[in-house]
mmCIF file of C-alpha atoms in Angstrom:
data_model
loop_
_atom_site.group_PDB
_atom_site.id
_atom_site.type_symbol
_atom_site.label_atom_id
_atom_site.label_comp_id
_atom_site.label_asym_id
_atom_site.label_seq_id
_atom_site.Cartn_x
_atom_site.Cartn_y
_atom_site.Cartn_z
ATOM 1 C CA MET A 275 -9.128 -2.394 30.125
ATOM 2 C CA ARG A 276 -6.287 -1.536 27.858
ATOM 3 C CA HIS A 277 -7.781 -3.587 24.943
ATOM 4 C CA ILE A 278 -11.155 -1.837 25.334
ATOM 5 C CA ILE A 279 -9.558 1.544 25.085
ATOM 6 C CA ARG A 280 -7.659 0.663 21.974
ATOM 7 C CA LEU A 281 -10.963 -0.741 20.517
ATOM 8 C CA PHE A 282 -12.770 2.523 21.275
ATOM 9 C CA ILE A 283 -9.751 4.590 19.709
ATOM 10 C CA ALA A 284 -9.961 2.488 16.588
ATOM 11 C CA LEU A 285 -13.571 2.778 15.994
ATOM 12 C CA PHE A 286 -13.259 6.656 16.393
ATOM 13 C CA CYS A 287 -10.485 6.733 14.014
ATOM 14 C CA LEU A 288 -12.304 4.539 11.556
ATOM 15 C CA VAL A 289 -15.619 6.847 11.743
ATOM 16 C CA SER A 290 -13.740 10.163 11.921
ATOM 17 C CA LEU A 291 -11.122 9.514 9.145
ATOM 18 C CA GLN A 292 -12.471 11.188 5.974
ATOM 19 C CA PRO A 293 -9.979 11.080 3.047
ATOM 20 C CA ALA A 294 -10.262 13.682 0.369
ATOM 21 C CA LYS A 295 -12.365 12.766 -2.763
ATOM 22 C CA ALA A 296 -10.879 10.999 -5.556
ATOM 23 C CA GLN A 297 -11.769 11.601 -9.229
ATOM 24 C CA ASN A 298 -14.685 9.461 -9.394
ATOM 25 C CA ALA A 299 -16.612 6.969 -6.945
ATOM 26 C CA THR A 300 -14.640 3.846 -7.702
ATOM 27 C CA GLU A 301 -11.353 5.467 -7.041
ATOM 28 C CA ASP A 302 -12.873 7.163 -3.950
ATOM 29 C CA THR A 303 -14.005 3.724 -2.675
ATOM 30 C CA LEU A 304 -10.607 2.104 -3.424
ATOM 31 C CA MET A 305 -8.845 4.995 -1.675
ATOM 32 C CA ASN A 306 -11.045 4.482 1.443
ATOM 33 C CA LEU A 307 -10.190 0.679 1.505
ATOM 34 C CA ALA A 308 -6.548 1.388 1.308
ATOM 35 C CA ILE A 309 -6.388 4.061 4.027
ATOM 36 C CA GLN A 310 -9.148 2.813 6.444
ATOM 37 C CA GLY A 311 -8.118 -0.801 5.705
ATOM 38 C CA THR A 312 -4.528 -0.014 6.815
ATOM 39 C CA LEU A 313 -5.662 1.963 9.909
ATOM 40 C CA PHE A 314 -7.962 -1.016 10.946
ATOM 41 C CA THR A 315 -5.193 -3.552 10.404
ATOM 42 C CA LEU A 316 -2.644 -1.418 12.388
ATOM 43 C CA ILE A 317 -4.920 -1.049 15.520
ATOM 44 C CA GLY A 318 -6.653 -4.545 15.048
ATOM 45 C CA SER A 319 -3.414 -6.261 15.086
ATOM 46 C CA SER A 320 -2.295 -4.396 18.091
ATOM 47 C CA ILE A 321 -5.451 -5.414 20.007
ATOM 48 C CA TRP A 322 -5.903 -8.937 19.110
ATOM 49 C CA GLY A 323 -2.566 -10.105 17.520
ATOM 50 C CA GLU A 324 1.024 -9.108 17.414
ATOM 51 C CA ASN A 325 2.040 -5.309 17.585
ATOM 52 C CA PRO A 326 3.013 -4.381 14.080
ATOM 53 C CA PHE A 327 5.333 -1.519 14.932
ATOM 54 C CA ARG A 328 7.493 -4.050 17.161
ATOM 55 C CA GLU A 329 7.265 -6.769 14.549
ATOM 56 C CA SER A 330 8.310 -4.428 11.648
ATOM 57 C CA LEU A 331 11.922 -4.440 13.090
ATOM 58 C CA HIS A 332 12.114 -8.177 13.363
ATOM 59 C CA LEU A 333 12.574 -9.533 9.653
ATOM 60 C CA LYS A 334 13.053 -12.844 7.981
ATOM 61 C CA PRO A 335 16.629 -13.733 6.343
ATOM 62 C CA GLN A 336 14.560 -13.658 3.051
ATOM 63 C CA TRP A 337 14.207 -11.266 0.305
ATOM 64 C CA GLY A 338 11.910 -10.919 -2.863
ATOM 65 C CA VAL A 339 11.373 -8.778 -5.710
ATOM 66 C CA GLY A 340 8.182 -7.345 -7.278
ATOM 67 C CA PHE A 341 7.044 -5.841 -10.590
ATOM 68 C CA GLN A 342 4.062 -3.237 -11.092
ATOM 69 C CA GLN A 343 2.517 -2.080 -14.181
ATOM 70 C CA GLY A 344 -0.481 0.356 -14.759
ATOM 71 C CA ALA A 345 -1.887 3.615 -15.427
ATOM 72 C CA ASP A 346 -3.773 6.491 -13.986
ATOM 73 C CA HIS A 347 -5.844 7.869 -17.221
ATOM 74 C CA SER A 348 -3.000 9.241 -19.266
ATOM 75 C CA VAL A 349 -0.146 8.536 -16.847
ATOM 76 C CA SER A 350 1.503 5.161 -17.175
ATOM 77 C CA LEU A 351 3.443 3.620 -14.291
ATOM 78 C CA THR A 352 6.292 1.096 -14.161
ATOM 79 C CA GLN A 353 7.490 0.197 -10.603
ATOM 80 C CA MET A 354 9.927 -2.202 -9.124
ATOM 81 C CA GLN A 355 9.980 -3.421 -5.472
ATOM 82 C CA LEU A 356 12.472 -5.139 -3.102
ATOM 83 C CA VAL A 357 10.558 -7.005 -0.603
ATOM 84 C CA HIS A 358 11.525 -7.945 2.998
ATOM 85 C CA PRO A 359 9.052 -10.244 4.964
ATOM 86 C CA PHE A 360 8.270 -9.678 8.703
ATOM 87 C CA LYS A 361 9.714 -12.608 10.654
ATOM 88 C CA ASN A 362 6.431 -13.568 12.442
ATOM 89 C CA ALA A 363 2.696 -13.447 11.436
ATOM 90 C CA LEU A 364 0.772 -10.666 13.043
ATOM 91 C CA TYR A 365 -2.286 -13.015 13.538
ATOM 92 C CA THR A 366 -2.914 -16.658 12.596
ATOM 93 C CA GLY A 367 -6.280 -18.229 12.738
ATOM 94 C CA ASN A 368 -7.627 -21.768 11.612
ATOM 95 C CA GLN A 369 -8.442 -20.604 8.111
ATOM 96 C CA TRP A 370 -6.527 -17.375 7.431
ATOM 97 C CA ASP A 371 -3.553 -15.181 8.711
ATOM 98 C CA LEU A 372 -2.309 -11.638 8.589
ATOM 99 C CA THR A 373 1.305 -11.299 7.380
ATOM 100 C CA ALA A 374 3.278 -8.492 6.520
ATOM 101 C CA HIS A 375 6.388 -7.266 4.581
ATOM 102 C CA TRP A 376 8.382 -4.170 3.744
ATOM 103 C CA GLU A 377 8.407 -2.876 0.157
ATOM 104 C CA PHE A 378 11.248 -0.507 -0.870
ATOM 105 C CA ASP A 379 10.303 0.687 -4.331
ATOM 106 C CA ALA A 380 11.342 2.822 -7.352
ATOM 107 C CA GLY A 381 8.980 4.059 -9.910
ATOM 108 C CA TYR A 382 8.927 5.653 -13.390
ATOM 109 C CA TRP A 383 5.803 7.424 -14.715
ATOM 110 C CA SER A 384 5.107 8.970 -18.139
ATOM 111 C CA SER A 385 2.339 10.908 -19.653
ATOM 112 C CA SER A 386 0.996 10.421 -23.027
ATOM 113 C CA LYS A 387 -0.456 13.917 -23.413
ATOM 114 C CA GLN A 388 0.773 16.426 -25.824
ATOM 115 C CA HIS A 389 3.037 19.067 -24.078
ATOM 116 C CA PRO A 390 2.079 18.530 -20.591
ATOM 117 C CA LYS A 391 3.937 20.610 -17.817
ATOM 118 C CA ASN A 392 5.996 17.489 -16.961
ATOM 119 C CA ASP A 393 5.926 14.498 -19.216
ATOM 120 C CA ASP A 394 7.872 11.934 -17.151
ATOM 121 C CA GLY A 395 9.591 11.416 -13.555
ATOM 122 C CA TYR A 396 10.775 9.042 -10.818
ATOM 123 C CA PHE A 397 9.768 8.314 -7.399
ATOM 124 C CA PHE A 398 11.201 6.303 -4.601
ATOM 125 C CA GLY A 399 9.473 4.894 -1.371
ATOM 126 C CA ALA A 400 9.002 2.502 1.558
ATOM 127 C CA THR A 401 5.746 0.736 2.470
ATOM 128 C CA PRO A 402 4.792 -1.704 4.991
ATOM 129 C CA VAL A 403 2.188 -4.137 3.272
ATOM 130 C CA PHE A 404 -0.289 -6.152 5.254
ATOM 131 C CA GLN A 405 -1.826 -9.329 3.659
ATOM 132 C CA TYR A 406 -5.022 -11.286 4.852
ATOM 133 C CA THR A 407 -4.430 -14.712 3.243
ATOM 134 C CA TRP A 408 -7.001 -17.592 3.120
ATOM 135 C CA LEU A 409 -5.149 -20.943 3.985
ATOM 136 C CA GLY A 410 -7.879 -23.381 2.830
ATOM 137 C CA TRP A 411 -6.594 -24.118 -0.628
ATOM 138 C CA ASP A 412 -3.090 -24.840 -2.137
ATOM 139 C CA ILE A 413 -3.225 -21.564 -4.045
ATOM 140 C CA HIS A 414 -4.007 -18.862 -1.421
ATOM 141 C CA PRO A 415 -6.221 -15.754 -2.214
ATOM 142 C CA TYR A 416 -5.225 -12.737 -0.442
ATOM 143 C CA ILE A 417 -6.308 -9.056 0.313
ATOM 144 C CA GLU A 418 -3.640 -6.623 1.015
ATOM 145 C CA VAL A 419 -3.563 -2.964 2.269
ATOM 146 C CA GLY A 420 -0.653 -0.686 2.958
ATOM 147 C CA ALA A 421 0.509 3.003 3.543
ATOM 148 C CA GLY A 422 3.853 4.262 3.172
ATOM 149 C CA VAL A 423 6.003 7.248 1.939
ATOM 150 C CA LYS A 424 7.238 8.448 -1.631
ATOM 151 C CA TYR A 425 9.550 11.058 -2.639
ATOM 152 C CA LEU A 426 9.086 12.624 -6.075
ATOM 153 C CA ASP A 427 11.951 13.845 -8.168
ATOM 154 C CA ASP A 428 9.459 16.668 -9.392
ATOM 155 C CA VAL A 429 6.619 18.433 -7.805
ATOM 156 C CA THR A 430 4.467 18.071 -10.795
ATOM 157 C CA ILE A 431 3.133 14.933 -12.272
ATOM 158 C CA GLU A 432 1.804 15.594 -15.725
ATOM 159 C CA ASN A 433 -0.275 18.810 -15.324
ATOM 160 C CA ASN A 434 -0.920 18.118 -11.296
ATOM 161 C CA TYR A 435 1.152 20.464 -9.249
ATOM 162 C CA LYS A 436 1.283 18.420 -6.039
ATOM 163 C CA SER A 437 2.788 21.115 -3.577
ATOM 164 C CA THR A 438 5.253 18.822 -1.970
ATOM 165 C CA GLN A 439 7.759 16.228 -3.242
ATOM 166 C CA PHE A 440 7.117 14.294 -0.197
ATOM 167 C CA GLN A 441 4.181 12.251 -0.662
ATOM 168 C CA PHE A 442 2.071 9.224 0.929
ATOM 169 C CA GLY A 443 1.279 5.974 -0.910
ATOM 170 C CA ASP A 444 -1.658 3.985 -0.181
ATOM 171 C CA ILE A 445 -2.219 0.366 -1.482
ATOM 172 C CA PHE A 446 -5.233 -1.809 -1.746
ATOM 173 C CA GLY A 447 -4.847 -5.158 -3.732
ATOM 174 C CA VAL A 448 -6.239 -8.555 -4.366
ATOM 175 C CA GLY A 449 -4.674 -11.824 -5.796
ATOM 176 C CA ILE A 450 -3.446 -15.329 -5.464
ATOM 177 C CA GLY A 451 -0.290 -16.841 -4.432
ATOM 178 C CA ASN A 452 1.834 -19.492 -2.646
ATOM 179 C CA ALA A 453 5.032 -19.513 -0.442
ATOM 180 C CA HIS A 454 7.020 -17.883 -3.434
ATOM 181 C CA TYR A 455 4.841 -16.432 -5.879
ATOM 182 C CA GLN A 456 2.006 -13.895 -5.893
ATOM 183 C CA ILE A 457 -0.029 -12.258 -8.745
ATOM 184 C CA GLY A 458 -2.855 -9.968 -8.458
ATOM 185 C CA TYR A 459 -4.425 -6.480 -9.028
ATOM 186 C CA ARG A 460 -3.206 -3.466 -6.884
ATOM 187 C CA TYR A 461 -4.598 0.196 -6.664
ATOM 188 C CA LEU A 462 -2.116 2.905 -5.603
ATOM 189 C CA HIS A 463 -3.095 6.315 -4.418
ATOM 190 C CA ILE A 464 -0.364 9.050 -4.129
ATOM 191 C CA SER A 465 -0.921 12.382 -2.475
ATOM 192 C CA ASN A 466 0.281 14.368 0.409
ATOM 193 C CA ALA A 467 -2.602 14.125 2.897
ATOM 194 C CA ASN A 468 -3.226 17.938 2.452
ATOM 195 C CA ILE A 469 0.110 18.768 4.211
ATOM 196 C CA GLU A 470 0.057 21.581 1.543
ATOM 197 C CA LEU A 471 -2.436 22.727 -0.878
ATOM 198 C CA PRO A 472 -3.411 22.123 -3.844
ATOM 199 C CA ASN A 473 -3.168 18.218 -3.340
ATOM 200 C CA PRO A 474 -4.332 16.309 -6.493
ATOM 201 C CA GLY A 475 -4.216 12.685 -5.969
ATOM 202 C CA ASN A 476 -2.895 10.042 -8.447
ATOM 203 C CA ASN A 477 -4.714 6.906 -8.617
ATOM 204 C CA PHE A 478 -2.880 3.922 -10.544
ATOM 205 C CA GLN A 479 -4.688 0.693 -11.380
ATOM 206 C CA THR A 480 -2.015 -1.852 -11.780
ATOM 207 C CA PHE A 481 -0.973 -5.374 -12.415
ATOM 208 C CA HIS A 482 1.442 -6.725 -9.791
ATOM 209 C CA ILE A 483 3.620 -9.818 -9.419
ATOM 210 C CA GLN A 484 6.007 -10.869 -6.680
ATOM 211 C CA TYR A 485 8.688 -13.675 -6.074
ATOM 212 C CA LEU A 486 10.080 -14.436 -2.727
ATOM 213 C CA PHE A 487 13.523 -16.172 -2.828
#
């Protein structure tokens, strides 16, 4: 009965959650994949696998580093991550598994526009990232989603006044990797989830690499 109740809650949340529109259809689709994919993973793992909230406190004695480079139109982004994997997989199947790791990041952005209100800045954040990995090959394809928090050094990115320095960061990505290396594409959406208005989002299309020691 508990699992049935959780399933109905998950379906209700997936249907009712309607993120704000992004700047175009592609960005809107990616933003929905990031937000709703993370919600589905959290609830689905709780029902059919391990509790992600409990497992997030049990980490491997292993660290890694990540690097991310990309842009949102005229705003470029460089980001570094410190990676700490969960000790146990959240779900393991015959051909795929669901794993997770924490990312603690620092990012620098800069604008190429002439005389913007703010031409560059920094942010810091923490994000749990969930990866669905196909195990059938030596090099494993993966899909990843995640949602975490960011803190901006200034409330304005370029000409976008974002109302709050506290923001959320949502991730959707695809790539390939093995036990130590990963390389792929990652989309990053930053906004404050309408805590305060106006709430213009930033949507970064990035190249991402990661190495686990």
